[in-house]
Amino acid sequence: MAAEKEITQINVDLSCDLRCEGCEKFYDCDRPEKQDMYRQGRMKLAKERISRIKKKLVVVGGKGGVGKSILCCNIAAGLAMKGRTVSVLDQNFDGPVVHKMLGMEGKKLGMTEHGIEPAVGVLDIQGITMGCVLEEDEVLTWFHDLRRNATEEFLCHVNYGERDYLLTDIPAGTSSDTVNILQYIPEADGVVVVTIPSDVSQGVAHKAIVVCQKANLPILGVVENMSGFVCPTCGEQSEPYQTGGGEKLAKDMGVEFLGKIPLDKKISISTQEGDPFVHKFPDIEASKNLMKIIDRIEEKIGWGK
Amino acid sequence: MAAEKEITQINVDLSCDLRCEGCEKFYDCDRPEKQDMYRQGRMKLAKERISRIKKKLVVVGGKGGVGKSILCCNIAAGLAMKGRTVSVLDQNFDGPVVHKMLGMEGKKLGMTEHGIEPAVGVLDIQGITMGCVLEEDEVLTWFHDLRRNATEEFLCHVNYGERDYLLTDIPAGTSSDTVNILQYIPEADGVVVVTIPSDVSQGVAHKAIVVCQKANLPILGVVENMSGFVCPTCGEQSEPYQTGGGEKLAKDMGVEFLGKIPLDKKISISTQEGDPFVHKFPDIEASKNLMKIIDRIEEKIGWGK
């Protein structure tokens, strides 16, 4: 066999051309020039546009299908049930689902002299999502620049008005869509990390936390979703996935464990009907746990203070 | 209220500069110039590199967390159990998991005079994955160009040798990573679509099928994952998610429904242990169903003919 050495990086070009906005190494770079982008152009405009929104939260998970969108929509609904005015920005351009989960299916974003008007769903929650732009058969194959354009549009040209909360649902991955939104809302109040109990999910969620830490955002804590399943026949709880992953992740990363949301068929039903479970089924364990998590989030970000 | 009109597209630049490789509208374009890229440069090199692999399959789902990677690794294992030599290319750069699922954790890709040497896992399956390049704490925030570079590296410079199968695991989304790999293996033998029963998953899987159809790849069929859960206490099957979504999707898209894989804690255990469930637990329903699906896939792509 030929002499072999281990590969520790793949041959991709990482040279610097001082175009910070589009740089893959943005958060690993300490050149002072990169701060200039926050003081000018569309980033400044975005900051002004969302300046009348009191609190900004980001929901991440790194891995797909762990329930980021469901929990983001249900945190939005839980906050609205507490009397807050809430907007949800769906950063998932390829496979948007927020419009379905918040009862906005079939509605479209509007355009007026004040800019893009959000769609409005259950509990008067505003939704800004490609799900209210595209038809079912329309597929986006945008690479980085167009994705950044779309993020800019959704922040710079939407007529949010005065709101209590902006929640951003970030899709799987740690690259384009994650970096774009973190760059545009550098003063977000905190990050909620969603994971499921399985071991492989933790490794990916770990990477998502690292990116948010690089962006200097406070990590509010970890929520473990799909945590156990209560059999509708015998009532016994079992674990379709491994357990305890969320608590382990939180401990490893030195962040708070916010709580568990068990698997429940009612979650799936409420999602399909476009009415968040915390609103439609307030008495199930998932809803009770989530309201406690929301209380804790508001406490941590200093709501009302 | 101000006069309002519906938005049907977001303001992003779609003008043409004849740089086909990096174009977001590649599959919607019918200019003859775009075919030139297949006849030269790295695309030609990629074609030569994988020319000694008999069959190429692609596993997609559009949505994250539906079990694309688990099923991709288990189809690989099932094929290996049938005596085939199999390589798995993990197109998920941000959150790779294939190395964990195939027992390659801690192994590294090697470099010899023949190029990049794949890692080798259970059943002698070759793995080409960033999971065998990065450390746990290392996070990629690559945008489009570097992602394309990495796809090129994994196809042009890997010493696959003679193999029966190359399976590519495509991450969530329909953009950069999906388009890159579909462009580089335009003669793939077919696409396996993975979905879960929930309604929102179908909309996203639908979009993934549309992209593969635009790339003129044959859709072999749809597999419904996480389809029902058997309670370990009472033995009754129940449905943590809605049911029937996979069959409905297949019918709507005019493609074959290949079968169902039920939720089973043993799947999660085998994944964590780096030994595919079809190999570790060949007698569970999930494994029996998967082997039938594999037989059908080999029949459809004309294996051995």
Coordinates of C-alpha atoms in Angstrom, one line a residue:
Chain A
M1 CA 0.0 0.0 0.0
A2 CA 1.2 3.5 -0.8
A3 CA 2.5 5.8 2.1
E4 CA -0.5 7.4 3.7
K5 CA -1.0 10.6 5.7
E6 CA -4.2 11.7 7.5
I7 CA -6.2 14.5 5.9
T8 CA -7.2 17.3 8.3
Q9 CA -8.6 19.7 5.8
I10 CA -10.1 19.6 2.4
N11 CA -8.5 21.7 -0.4
V12 CA -10.8 24.7 -0.6
D13 CA -9.7 28.3 -1.1
L14 CA -9.7 30.4 2.0
S15 CA -7.7 33.4 0.9
C16 CA -8.8 36.9 2.0
D17 CA -10.2 39.6 -0.4
L18 CA -11.7 41.8 2.3
R19 CA -15.3 41.1 1.2
C20 CA -16.3 40.4 4.8
E21 CA -20.1 40.0 4.2
G22 CA -19.6 37.0 2.0
C23 CA -16.7 35.4 3.8
E24 CA -16.9 31.8 5.0
K25 CA -14.5 32.5 7.8
F26 CA -16.3 35.6 9.1
Y27 CA -16.6 34.4 12.7
D28 CA -13.0 33.1 12.8
C29 CA -11.5 36.4 11.7
D30 CA -10.4 39.2 13.9
R31 CA -9.5 41.8 11.3
P32 CA -10.9 45.2 12.5
E33 CA -12.1 45.9 8.9
K34 CA -14.9 43.4 9.3
Q35 CA -16.8 45.6 11.7
D36 CA -17.4 48.3 9.1
M37 CA -20.2 46.3 7.5
Y38 CA -22.3 46.8 10.5
R39 CA -22.1 50.6 10.2
Q40 CA -23.3 51.0 6.7
G41 CA -25.7 49.9 4.0
R42 CA -28.3 47.1 4.3
M43 CA -27.1 46.0 7.7
K44 CA -27.7 49.4 9.1
L45 CA -31.1 49.4 7.4
A46 CA -32.0 46.0 8.9
K47 CA -31.0 47.3 12.4
E48 CA -33.3 50.3 12.0
R49 CA -36.2 48.1 10.7
I50 CA -36.2 45.8 13.6
S51 CA -35.4 48.4 16.2
R52 CA -39.0 48.6 17.3
I53 CA -39.1 44.9 18.2
K54 CA -38.2 44.6 21.9
K55 CA -36.7 41.1 22.0
K56 CA -35.2 38.9 19.4
L57 CA -34.7 35.2 19.8
V58 CA -33.1 32.6 17.5
V59 CA -34.0 28.9 17.4
V60 CA -31.3 26.6 16.2
G61 CA -30.5 22.9 16.2
G62 CA -27.9 22.3 13.6
K63 CA -29.5 19.0 12.6
G64 CA -32.7 18.8 10.6
G65 CA -35.9 17.3 11.7
V66 CA -35.4 17.7 15.5
G67 CA -38.4 20.0 15.7
K68 CA -36.9 23.5 15.5
S69 CA -39.8 24.8 13.5
I70 CA -42.5 23.2 15.6
L71 CA -40.9 24.5 18.8
C72 CA -40.2 27.9 17.3
C73 CA -43.9 28.2 16.3
N74 CA -45.0 26.9 19.7
I75 CA -42.8 29.3 21.6
A76 CA -44.3 32.1 19.5
A77 CA -47.8 30.8 20.3
G78 CA -47.0 30.5 24.0
L79 CA -45.7 34.0 24.1
A80 CA -48.8 35.3 22.3
M81 CA -51.0 33.4 24.8
K82 CA -49.1 35.4 27.5
G83 CA -50.2 38.6 25.7
R84 CA -47.1 39.4 23.7
T85 CA -47.1 40.5 20.1
V86 CA -44.9 38.1 18.1
S87 CA -43.4 37.8 14.6
V88 CA -41.8 34.7 13.3
L89 CA -39.1 34.9 10.5
D90 CA -38.7 31.6 8.7
Q91 CA -35.1 31.4 7.5
N92 CA -35.8 28.1 5.8
F93 CA -36.1 29.1 2.1
D94 CA -35.9 25.6 0.5
G95 CA -38.4 23.8 2.7
P96 CA -40.5 26.3 4.6
V97 CA -43.1 24.9 7.0
V98 CA -43.8 27.8 9.4
H99 CA -46.8 29.0 7.3
K100 CA -48.4 25.6 7.7
M101 CA -47.7 25.4 11.5
L102 CA -49.1 28.8 12.2
G103 CA -52.3 28.6 10.1
M104 CA -51.1 30.8 7.2
E105 CA -51.3 28.2 4.4
G106 CA -52.6 29.8 1.2
K107 CA -51.9 33.3 2.5
K108 CA -49.4 35.5 0.7
L109 CA -47.0 38.2 1.8
G110 CA -48.3 41.6 0.6
M111 CA -46.5 44.7 -0.7
T112 CA -47.6 48.2 0.3
E113 CA -46.0 51.6 0.3
H114 CA -44.6 50.7 3.7
G115 CA -42.8 47.6 2.4
I116 CA -43.5 43.9 2.6
E117 CA -46.5 43.1 4.8
P118 CA -46.2 39.9 6.9
A119 CA -48.9 37.2 6.7
V120 CA -51.0 36.9 9.9
G121 CA -51.8 33.5 11.4
V122 CA -53.3 32.1 14.7
L123 CA -53.1 34.4 17.7
D124 CA -52.2 37.3 15.4
I125 CA -48.7 36.0 15.0
Q126 CA -46.9 37.6 12.0
G127 CA -45.1 35.2 9.7
I128 CA -42.4 36.1 7.2
T129 CA -41.8 33.0 5.2
M130 CA -41.1 31.8 1.6
G131 CA -44.0 29.5 2.3
C132 CA -46.2 32.6 1.8
V133 CA -44.4 33.4 -1.5
L134 CA -43.9 30.1 -3.3
E135 CA -46.4 27.7 -4.7
E136 CA -46.1 24.0 -3.6
D137 CA -44.4 23.0 -6.9
E138 CA -41.9 25.9 -6.9
V139 CA -38.4 24.9 -5.8
L140 CA -35.6 27.3 -4.9
T141 CA -32.0 26.2 -5.8
W142 CA -30.4 29.4 -4.5
F143 CA -26.8 29.4 -3.6
H144 CA -25.2 31.9 -1.1
D145 CA -25.7 35.3 -2.6
L146 CA -29.4 34.9 -3.4
R147 CA -30.0 33.5 0.1
R148 CA -28.3 36.5 1.6
N149 CA -30.5 38.7 -0.6
A150 CA -33.6 37.0 0.7
T151 CA -32.5 37.4 4.3
E152 CA -31.9 41.1 3.7
E153 CA -35.3 41.5 2.1
F154 CA -36.9 39.8 5.1
L155 CA -35.2 42.1 7.5
C156 CA -34.8 45.4 5.6
H157 CA -38.1 45.7 3.8
V158 CA -40.7 44.1 6.0
N159 CA -43.1 46.4 7.8
Y160 CA -42.9 44.7 11.2
G161 CA -44.1 47.7 13.2
E162 CA -44.0 47.7 17.0
R163 CA -43.6 44.1 18.3
D164 CA -42.7 42.4 21.5
Y165 CA -40.8 39.5 19.9
L166 CA -39.1 38.4 16.7
L167 CA -38.4 34.7 16.6
T168 CA -36.1 33.4 13.9
D169 CA -36.3 29.7 12.8
I170 CA -32.9 28.7 11.4
P171 CA -32.8 25.6 9.2
A172 CA -30.4 22.7 9.4
G173 CA -26.7 23.4 8.8
T174 CA -24.2 25.9 10.1
S175 CA -23.4 27.8 7.0
S176 CA -25.1 30.2 4.6
D177 CA -28.5 30.6 6.2
T178 CA -27.2 30.5 9.8
V179 CA -24.3 33.0 9.2
N180 CA -26.5 35.4 7.2
I181 CA -29.1 35.8 9.9
L182 CA -26.6 35.9 12.8
Q183 CA -24.8 38.7 10.9
Y184 CA -28.0 40.6 10.4
I185 CA -29.2 40.4 14.0
P186 CA -26.0 40.6 15.9
E187 CA -27.8 42.0 19.0
A188 CA -30.2 39.1 19.4
D189 CA -31.2 38.5 23.0
G190 CA -30.5 34.8 22.9
V191 CA -30.5 31.4 21.3
V192 CA -32.7 28.4 22.1
V193 CA -31.1 25.1 21.0
V194 CA -33.4 22.3 20.1
T195 CA -32.1 18.7 20.0
I196 CA -33.5 15.2 20.2
P197 CA -32.2 12.4 22.5
S198 CA -30.2 10.5 19.9
D199 CA -26.4 10.5 20.1
V200 CA -25.8 11.6 16.5
S201 CA -28.0 14.7 17.0
Q202 CA -25.8 16.0 19.8
G203 CA -22.7 16.2 17.7
V204 CA -24.5 18.3 15.2
A205 CA -26.3 20.5 17.8
H206 CA -22.8 21.0 19.4
K207 CA -21.6 22.5 16.1
A208 CA -24.6 24.9 16.0
I209 CA -23.9 26.1 19.5
V210 CA -20.3 26.7 18.5
V211 CA -21.4 29.0 15.6
C212 CA -23.7 31.0 17.9
Q213 CA -21.0 31.4 20.4
K214 CA -18.6 32.6 17.7
A215 CA -21.3 35.2 16.9
N216 CA -21.2 36.2 20.6
L217 CA -24.9 35.4 21.1
P218 CA -26.1 34.3 24.6
I219 CA -27.1 30.6 24.6
L220 CA -30.3 30.6 26.7
G221 CA -30.3 26.8 26.9
V222 CA -31.1 23.4 25.4
V223 CA -34.6 21.9 24.9
E224 CA -34.8 18.1 24.3
N225 CA -37.6 17.3 21.9
M226 CA -39.2 13.9 21.1
S227 CA -38.2 12.9 24.6
G228 CA -40.1 9.7 25.3
F229 CA -43.5 8.5 24.0
V230 CA -46.6 7.5 26.0
C231 CA -48.3 4.5 24.5
P232 CA -52.0 5.4 23.8
T233 CA -53.0 1.7 24.5
C234 CA -51.3 1.0 27.8
G235 CA -50.2 4.4 29.0
E236 CA -46.6 3.3 29.6
Q237 CA -43.9 5.7 28.6
S238 CA -41.1 4.3 26.4
E239 CA -38.2 5.8 24.5
P240 CA -38.3 5.3 20.7
Y241 CA -34.9 7.1 20.7
Q242 CA -32.1 7.1 23.2
T243 CA -32.6 9.3 26.2
G244 CA -30.7 12.0 28.1
G245 CA -28.9 13.5 25.1
G246 CA -30.2 17.0 25.7
E247 CA -29.1 17.2 29.3
K248 CA -25.7 15.7 28.4
L249 CA -25.3 18.3 25.6
A250 CA -26.2 21.2 27.9
K251 CA -23.7 19.9 30.5
D252 CA -20.9 19.4 28.0
M253 CA -21.4 22.9 26.6
G254 CA -21.8 24.6 29.9
V255 CA -25.3 25.9 29.2
E256 CA -28.7 25.5 30.9
F257 CA -31.0 22.5 30.2
L258 CA -34.4 24.1 29.7
G259 CA -36.6 21.1 29.6
K260 CA -38.1 18.1 27.7
I261 CA -41.0 17.9 25.2
P262 CA -42.3 14.3 24.9
L263 CA -43.4 12.8 21.6
D264 CA -47.2 13.0 21.4
K265 CA -49.5 12.3 18.4
K266 CA -51.4 15.5 19.3
I267 CA -48.3 17.5 18.4
S268 CA -48.4 16.0 14.9
I269 CA -52.2 16.6 14.6
S270 CA -51.9 20.2 15.8
T271 CA -49.1 20.8 13.3
Q272 CA -51.1 19.5 10.4
E273 CA -54.1 21.6 11.4
G274 CA -52.0 24.8 11.6
D275 CA -52.7 25.4 15.3
P276 CA -49.8 25.1 17.6
F277 CA -50.1 22.3 20.2
V278 CA -49.5 24.7 23.1
H279 CA -52.7 26.5 22.0
K280 CA -54.8 23.6 20.8
F281 CA -54.0 21.2 23.5
P282 CA -52.8 23.3 26.5
D283 CA -53.3 20.4 29.0
I284 CA -50.9 17.9 27.5
E285 CA -47.5 17.4 29.1
A286 CA -45.7 18.9 26.1
S287 CA -47.7 22.1 26.5
K288 CA -47.2 22.4 30.2
N289 CA -43.5 21.8 29.8
L290 CA -43.2 24.3 27.0
M291 CA -45.0 27.1 29.0
K292 CA -42.5 26.6 31.8
I293 CA -39.6 26.8 29.3
I294 CA -41.1 30.0 27.9
D295 CA -41.4 31.5 31.4
R296 CA -37.7 30.6 32.0
I297 CA -36.7 32.2 28.7
E298 CA -38.5 35.4 29.5
E299 CA -36.8 35.4 32.9
K300 CA -33.4 34.9 31.4
I301 CA -33.7 37.7 28.8
G302 CA -35.2 40.1 31.3
W303 CA -38.7 40.5 29.8
G304 CA -40.5 43.5 31.2
K305 CA -37.4 44.9 32.9
Chain B
M1 CA -54.7 50.4 5.2
A2 CA -52.4 51.0 2.3
A3 CA -53.2 49.3 -1.1
E4 CA -51.7 45.8 -1.1
K5 CA -50.6 43.4 -3.7
E6 CA -49.4 39.8 -3.3
I7 CA -45.8 39.0 -3.5
T8 CA -45.0 36.1 -5.8
Q9 CA -41.2 36.4 -5.8
I10 CA -38.5 38.0 -3.6
N11 CA -36.2 40.6 -5.0
V12 CA -33.1 38.6 -5.8
D13 CA -30.8 39.0 -8.9
L14 CA -31.3 36.3 -11.5
S15 CA -29.5 37.9 -14.5
C16 CA -27.3 35.6 -16.7
D17 CA -23.5 35.8 -16.9
L18 CA -23.0 32.4 -18.6
R19 CA -21.2 31.0 -15.5
C20 CA -23.4 27.9 -15.6
E21 CA -21.6 25.9 -12.9
G22 CA -22.5 28.4 -10.2
C23 CA -25.9 29.3 -11.5
E24 CA -28.9 29.1 -9.2
K25 CA -31.2 28.6 -12.1
F26 CA -29.2 25.8 -13.7
Y27 CA -32.0 23.3 -14.0
D28 CA -34.6 25.8 -15.2
C29 CA -32.3 26.9 -18.1
D30 CA -32.3 25.5 -21.6
R31 CA -29.4 27.4 -23.1
P32 CA -27.2 25.0 -25.0
E33 CA -24.0 26.6 -23.6
K34 CA -24.6 25.0 -20.2
Q35 CA -23.8 21.5 -21.5
D36 CA -20.2 22.5 -22.2
M37 CA -19.3 22.2 -18.5
Y38 CA -19.8 18.4 -18.7
R39 CA -17.3 18.0 -21.4
Q40 CA -14.3 19.6 -19.7
G41 CA -12.4 20.3 -16.5
R42 CA -13.3 18.9 -13.2
M43 CA -16.7 17.5 -14.2
K44 CA -14.9 15.3 -16.8
L45 CA -12.4 14.3 -14.2
A46 CA -15.2 13.4 -11.8
K47 CA -16.9 11.2 -14.4
E48 CA -13.6 9.4 -15.1
R49 CA -12.9 8.9 -11.4
I50 CA -16.3 7.2 -10.7
S51 CA -16.4 5.4 -14.0
R52 CA -15.4 2.1 -12.4
I53 CA -18.3 2.2 -10.0
K54 CA -21.1 0.2 -11.5
K55 CA -24.2 1.8 -10.0
K56 CA -24.8 5.2 -8.4
L57 CA -27.7 5.9 -6.1
V58 CA -28.8 9.1 -4.5
V59 CA -30.8 9.4 -1.2
V60 CA -32.8 12.6 -0.8
G61 CA -35.6 13.8 1.5
G62 CA -35.6 17.6 1.2
K63 CA -36.5 17.8 4.9
G64 CA -33.9 17.2 7.6
G65 CA -34.2 14.5 10.3
V66 CA -36.4 12.2 8.3
G67 CA -33.7 9.5 8.4
K68 CA -32.0 10.0 5.1
S69 CA -28.6 9.2 6.6
I70 CA -29.8 6.2 8.6
L71 CA -31.5 4.7 5.6
C72 CA -28.6 5.5 3.2
C73 CA -26.2 3.7 5.6
N74 CA -28.5 0.8 6.0
I75 CA -29.1 0.4 2.3
A76 CA -25.3 0.4 2.0
A77 CA -25.1 -2.3 4.7
G78 CA -27.9 -4.3 3.1
L79 CA -26.2 -4.2 -0.3
A80 CA -22.9 -5.2 1.4
M81 CA -24.7 -8.2 3.1
K82 CA -25.8 -9.2 -0.4
G83 CA -22.1 -9.3 -1.4
R84 CA -21.8 -6.0 -3.1
T85 CA -18.8 -3.6 -2.6
V86 CA -20.2 -0.3 -1.5
S87 CA -19.0 3.3 -1.0
V88 CA -21.0 6.0 0.7
L89 CA -20.4 9.7 -0.1
D90 CA -21.7 12.0 2.7
Q91 CA -22.7 15.3 1.1
N92 CA -23.5 16.7 4.5
F93 CA -20.5 18.9 5.3
D94 CA -22.0 20.9 8.2
G95 CA -23.3 18.1 10.3
P96 CA -21.9 14.8 9.0
V97 CA -23.1 11.6 10.7
V98 CA -22.3 8.8 8.2
H99 CA -19.0 8.1 9.9
K100 CA -20.8 7.4 13.2
M101 CA -23.5 5.3 11.6
L102 CA -21.0 3.1 9.7
G103 CA -18.5 2.6 12.6
M104 CA -15.8 5.0 11.3
E105 CA -15.8 7.3 14.2
G106 CA -12.2 8.5 14.9
K107 CA -10.9 7.3 11.6
K108 CA -9.5 9.8 9.1
L109 CA -9.4 10.0 5.3
G110 CA -5.9 9.3 4.1
M111 CA -3.8 10.8 1.3
T112 CA -1.6 8.7 -0.9
E113 CA -0.1 9.1 -4.3
H114 CA -3.4 7.7 -5.7
G115 CA -5.4 10.5 -4.1
I116 CA -7.7 10.6 -1.1
E117 CA -8.2 7.2 0.5
P118 CA -11.7 6.6 1.9
A119 CA -12.2 5.5 5.5
V120 CA -13.4 1.9 5.9
G121 CA -16.2 0.9 8.3
V122 CA -18.4 -2.1 9.0
L123 CA -18.9 -4.7 6.2
D124 CA -15.9 -3.0 4.4
I125 CA -18.1 -0.1 3.4
Q126 CA -16.0 2.9 2.2
G127 CA -17.0 6.3 3.6
I128 CA -16.1 9.6 2.2
T129 CA -17.3 12.2 4.8
M130 CA -16.2 15.4 6.5
G131 CA -16.9 13.4 9.7
C132 CA -13.5 11.7 9.0
V133 CA -11.8 15.1 8.4
L134 CA -13.1 17.4 11.1
E135 CA -12.8 17.3 14.9
E136 CA -16.1 17.5 16.9
D137 CA -15.5 21.1 17.8
E138 CA -14.6 22.2 14.2
V139 CA -17.5 23.9 12.4
L140 CA -17.8 24.7 8.8
T141 CA -19.5 27.9 7.7
W142 CA -18.8 27.4 4.0
F143 CA -21.0 29.2 1.5
H144 CA -21.6 27.9 -2.1
D145 CA -18.1 28.0 -3.7
L146 CA -16.3 26.1 -1.0
R147 CA -19.2 23.5 -0.8
R148 CA -18.8 23.0 -4.5
N149 CA -15.0 22.7 -4.1
A150 CA -15.5 20.0 -1.4
T151 CA -18.0 18.1 -3.7
E152 CA -15.4 18.2 -6.4
E153 CA -12.6 16.9 -4.1
F154 CA -14.8 14.1 -2.9
L155 CA -15.5 13.0 -6.5
C156 CA -12.4 14.0 -8.5
H157 CA -9.6 13.1 -6.0
V158 CA -10.9 10.0 -4.1
N159 CA -9.4 6.7 -4.9
Y160 CA -12.6 4.6 -5.1
G161 CA -11.2 1.9 -7.2
E162 CA -13.6 -0.8 -8.6
R163 CA -16.9 -0.8 -6.7
D164 CA -20.4 -2.1 -7.2
Y165 CA -22.2 0.9 -5.6
L166 CA -21.7 4.6 -4.8
L167 CA -24.5 5.9 -2.5
T168 CA -24.7 9.6 -1.9
D169 CA -26.4 10.9 1.2
I170 CA -27.8 14.4 0.4
P171 CA -28.6 16.7 3.3
A172 CA -31.7 18.8 3.9
G173 CA -32.5 21.5 1.4
T174 CA -32.8 21.8 -2.4
S175 CA -30.0 24.2 -3.1
S176 CA -26.2 24.2 -3.0
D177 CA -25.3 20.7 -1.8
T178 CA -28.1 19.1 -3.8
V179 CA -27.4 20.9 -7.1
N180 CA -23.7 20.4 -6.8
I181 CA -23.8 16.6 -6.4
L182 CA -26.6 16.2 -9.0
Q183 CA -24.5 18.2 -11.5
Y184 CA -21.4 16.0 -10.8
I185 CA -23.2 12.7 -11.2
P186 CA -25.6 13.4 -14.0
E187 CA -25.7 9.7 -14.9
A188 CA -26.8 8.4 -11.5
D189 CA -29.0 5.3 -11.7
G190 CA -31.7 6.5 -9.5
V191 CA -33.0 8.4 -6.5
V192 CA -34.5 7.0 -3.3
V193 CA -36.7 9.5 -1.6
V194 CA -37.1 9.3 2.2
T195 CA -40.0 10.8 4.0
I196 CA -41.8 10.5 7.3
P197 CA -45.6 10.2 7.7
S198 CA -46.2 13.8 8.8
D199 CA -48.0 16.2 6.5
V200 CA -45.4 19.0 6.5
S201 CA -42.7 16.6 5.5
Q202 CA -44.5 15.7 2.3
G203 CA -44.4 19.3 1.0
V204 CA -40.7 19.4 1.5
A205 CA -40.0 16.0 0.0
H206 CA -42.2 17.0 -2.9
K207 CA -39.7 19.8 -3.6
A208 CA -36.7 17.5 -3.4
I209 CA -38.4 15.2 -6.0
V210 CA -39.0 18.1 -8.3
V211 CA -35.3 19.1 -8.2
C212 CA -34.2 15.5 -9.1
Q213 CA -36.7 15.4 -11.9
K214 CA -35.3 18.7 -13.2
A215 CA -31.9 16.9 -13.2
N216 CA -33.5 14.1 -15.2
L217 CA -32.7 11.4 -12.7
P218 CA -35.0 8.4 -12.4
I219 CA -37.0 8.4 -9.1
L220 CA -36.9 4.8 -7.9
G221 CA -39.5 5.5 -5.2
V222 CA -40.5 6.7 -1.8
V223 CA -39.6 5.1 1.5
E224 CA -41.7 6.0 4.6
N225 CA -39.5 6.1 7.7
M226 CA -40.7 6.3 11.3
S227 CA -43.9 4.7 10.3
G228 CA -45.6 3.6 13.5
F229 CA -44.1 2.5 16.8
V230 CA -44.5 -0.8 18.6
C231 CA -44.9 -0.3 22.4
P232 CA -42.2 -2.4 24.2
T233 CA -44.6 -2.8 27.1
C234 CA -47.9 -4.0 25.5
G235 CA -46.8 -4.8 22.0
E236 CA -49.5 -2.6 20.4
Q237 CA -48.5 -0.5 17.4
S238 CA -49.4 3.1 17.5
E239 CA -48.5 6.2 15.4
P240 CA -46.6 9.0 17.1
Y241 CA -46.8 10.8 13.8
Q242 CA -49.6 11.0 11.3
T243 CA -49.7 8.0 8.9
G244 CA -49.9 7.3 5.2
G245 CA -47.9 10.4 4.1
G246 CA -45.3 8.4 2.1
E247 CA -47.9 6.5 0.1
K248 CA -49.8 9.7 -0.6
L249 CA -46.6 11.5 -1.7
A250 CA -45.7 8.6 -4.1
K251 CA -49.2 8.6 -5.6
D252 CA -49.2 12.4 -6.0
M253 CA -45.8 12.4 -7.7
G254 CA -46.6 9.3 -9.8
V255 CA -43.7 7.3 -8.4
E256 CA -43.5 3.9 -6.7
F257 CA -44.0 3.5 -3.0
L258 CA -41.1 1.2 -1.9
G259 CA -42.2 0.5 1.7
K260 CA -42.3 1.4 5.3
I261 CA -39.7 1.4 8.1
P262 CA -41.3 1.5 11.6
L263 CA -39.8 3.4 14.5
D264 CA -37.8 1.0 16.7
K265 CA -35.5 1.7 19.6
K266 CA -33.1 -0.8 18.2
I267 CA -32.6 1.5 15.2
S268 CA -31.4 4.2 17.6
I269 CA -29.2 1.8 19.5
S270 CA -27.6 0.4 16.3
T271 CA -27.0 3.9 15.0
Q272 CA -25.3 4.9 18.3
E273 CA -23.1 1.8 18.1
G274 CA -22.0 2.4 14.5
D275 CA -23.5 -0.8 13.3
P276 CA -26.4 -0.5 10.8
F277 CA -29.7 -2.0 12.2
V278 CA -30.1 -4.2 9.1
H279 CA -26.8 -5.9 10.1
K280 CA -27.1 -5.8 13.8
F281 CA -30.7 -6.7 14.1
P282 CA -31.6 -8.6 10.9
D283 CA -34.8 -10.0 12.4
I284 CA -36.7 -6.8 13.3
E285 CA -39.4 -5.7 11.0
A286 CA -37.5 -2.6 9.9
S287 CA -34.6 -4.8 8.6
K288 CA -36.9 -7.3 6.8
N289 CA -38.8 -4.4 5.2
L290 CA -35.5 -2.7 4.2
M291 CA -34.1 -5.9 2.6
K292 CA -37.2 -6.1 0.5
I293 CA -36.8 -2.5 -0.5
I294 CA -33.2 -3.1 -1.5
D295 CA -34.2 -6.1 -3.6
R296 CA -36.7 -3.9 -5.4
I297 CA -34.1 -1.2 -5.9
E298 CA -31.7 -3.7 -7.5
E299 CA -34.5 -5.0 -9.7
K300 CA -35.4 -1.5 -10.9
I301 CA -31.9 -0.4 -11.7
G302 CA -31.1 -3.7 -13.5
W303 CA -28.4 -5.0 -11.1
G304 CA -26.4 -7.8 -12.7
K305 CA -27.9 -7.3 -16.2

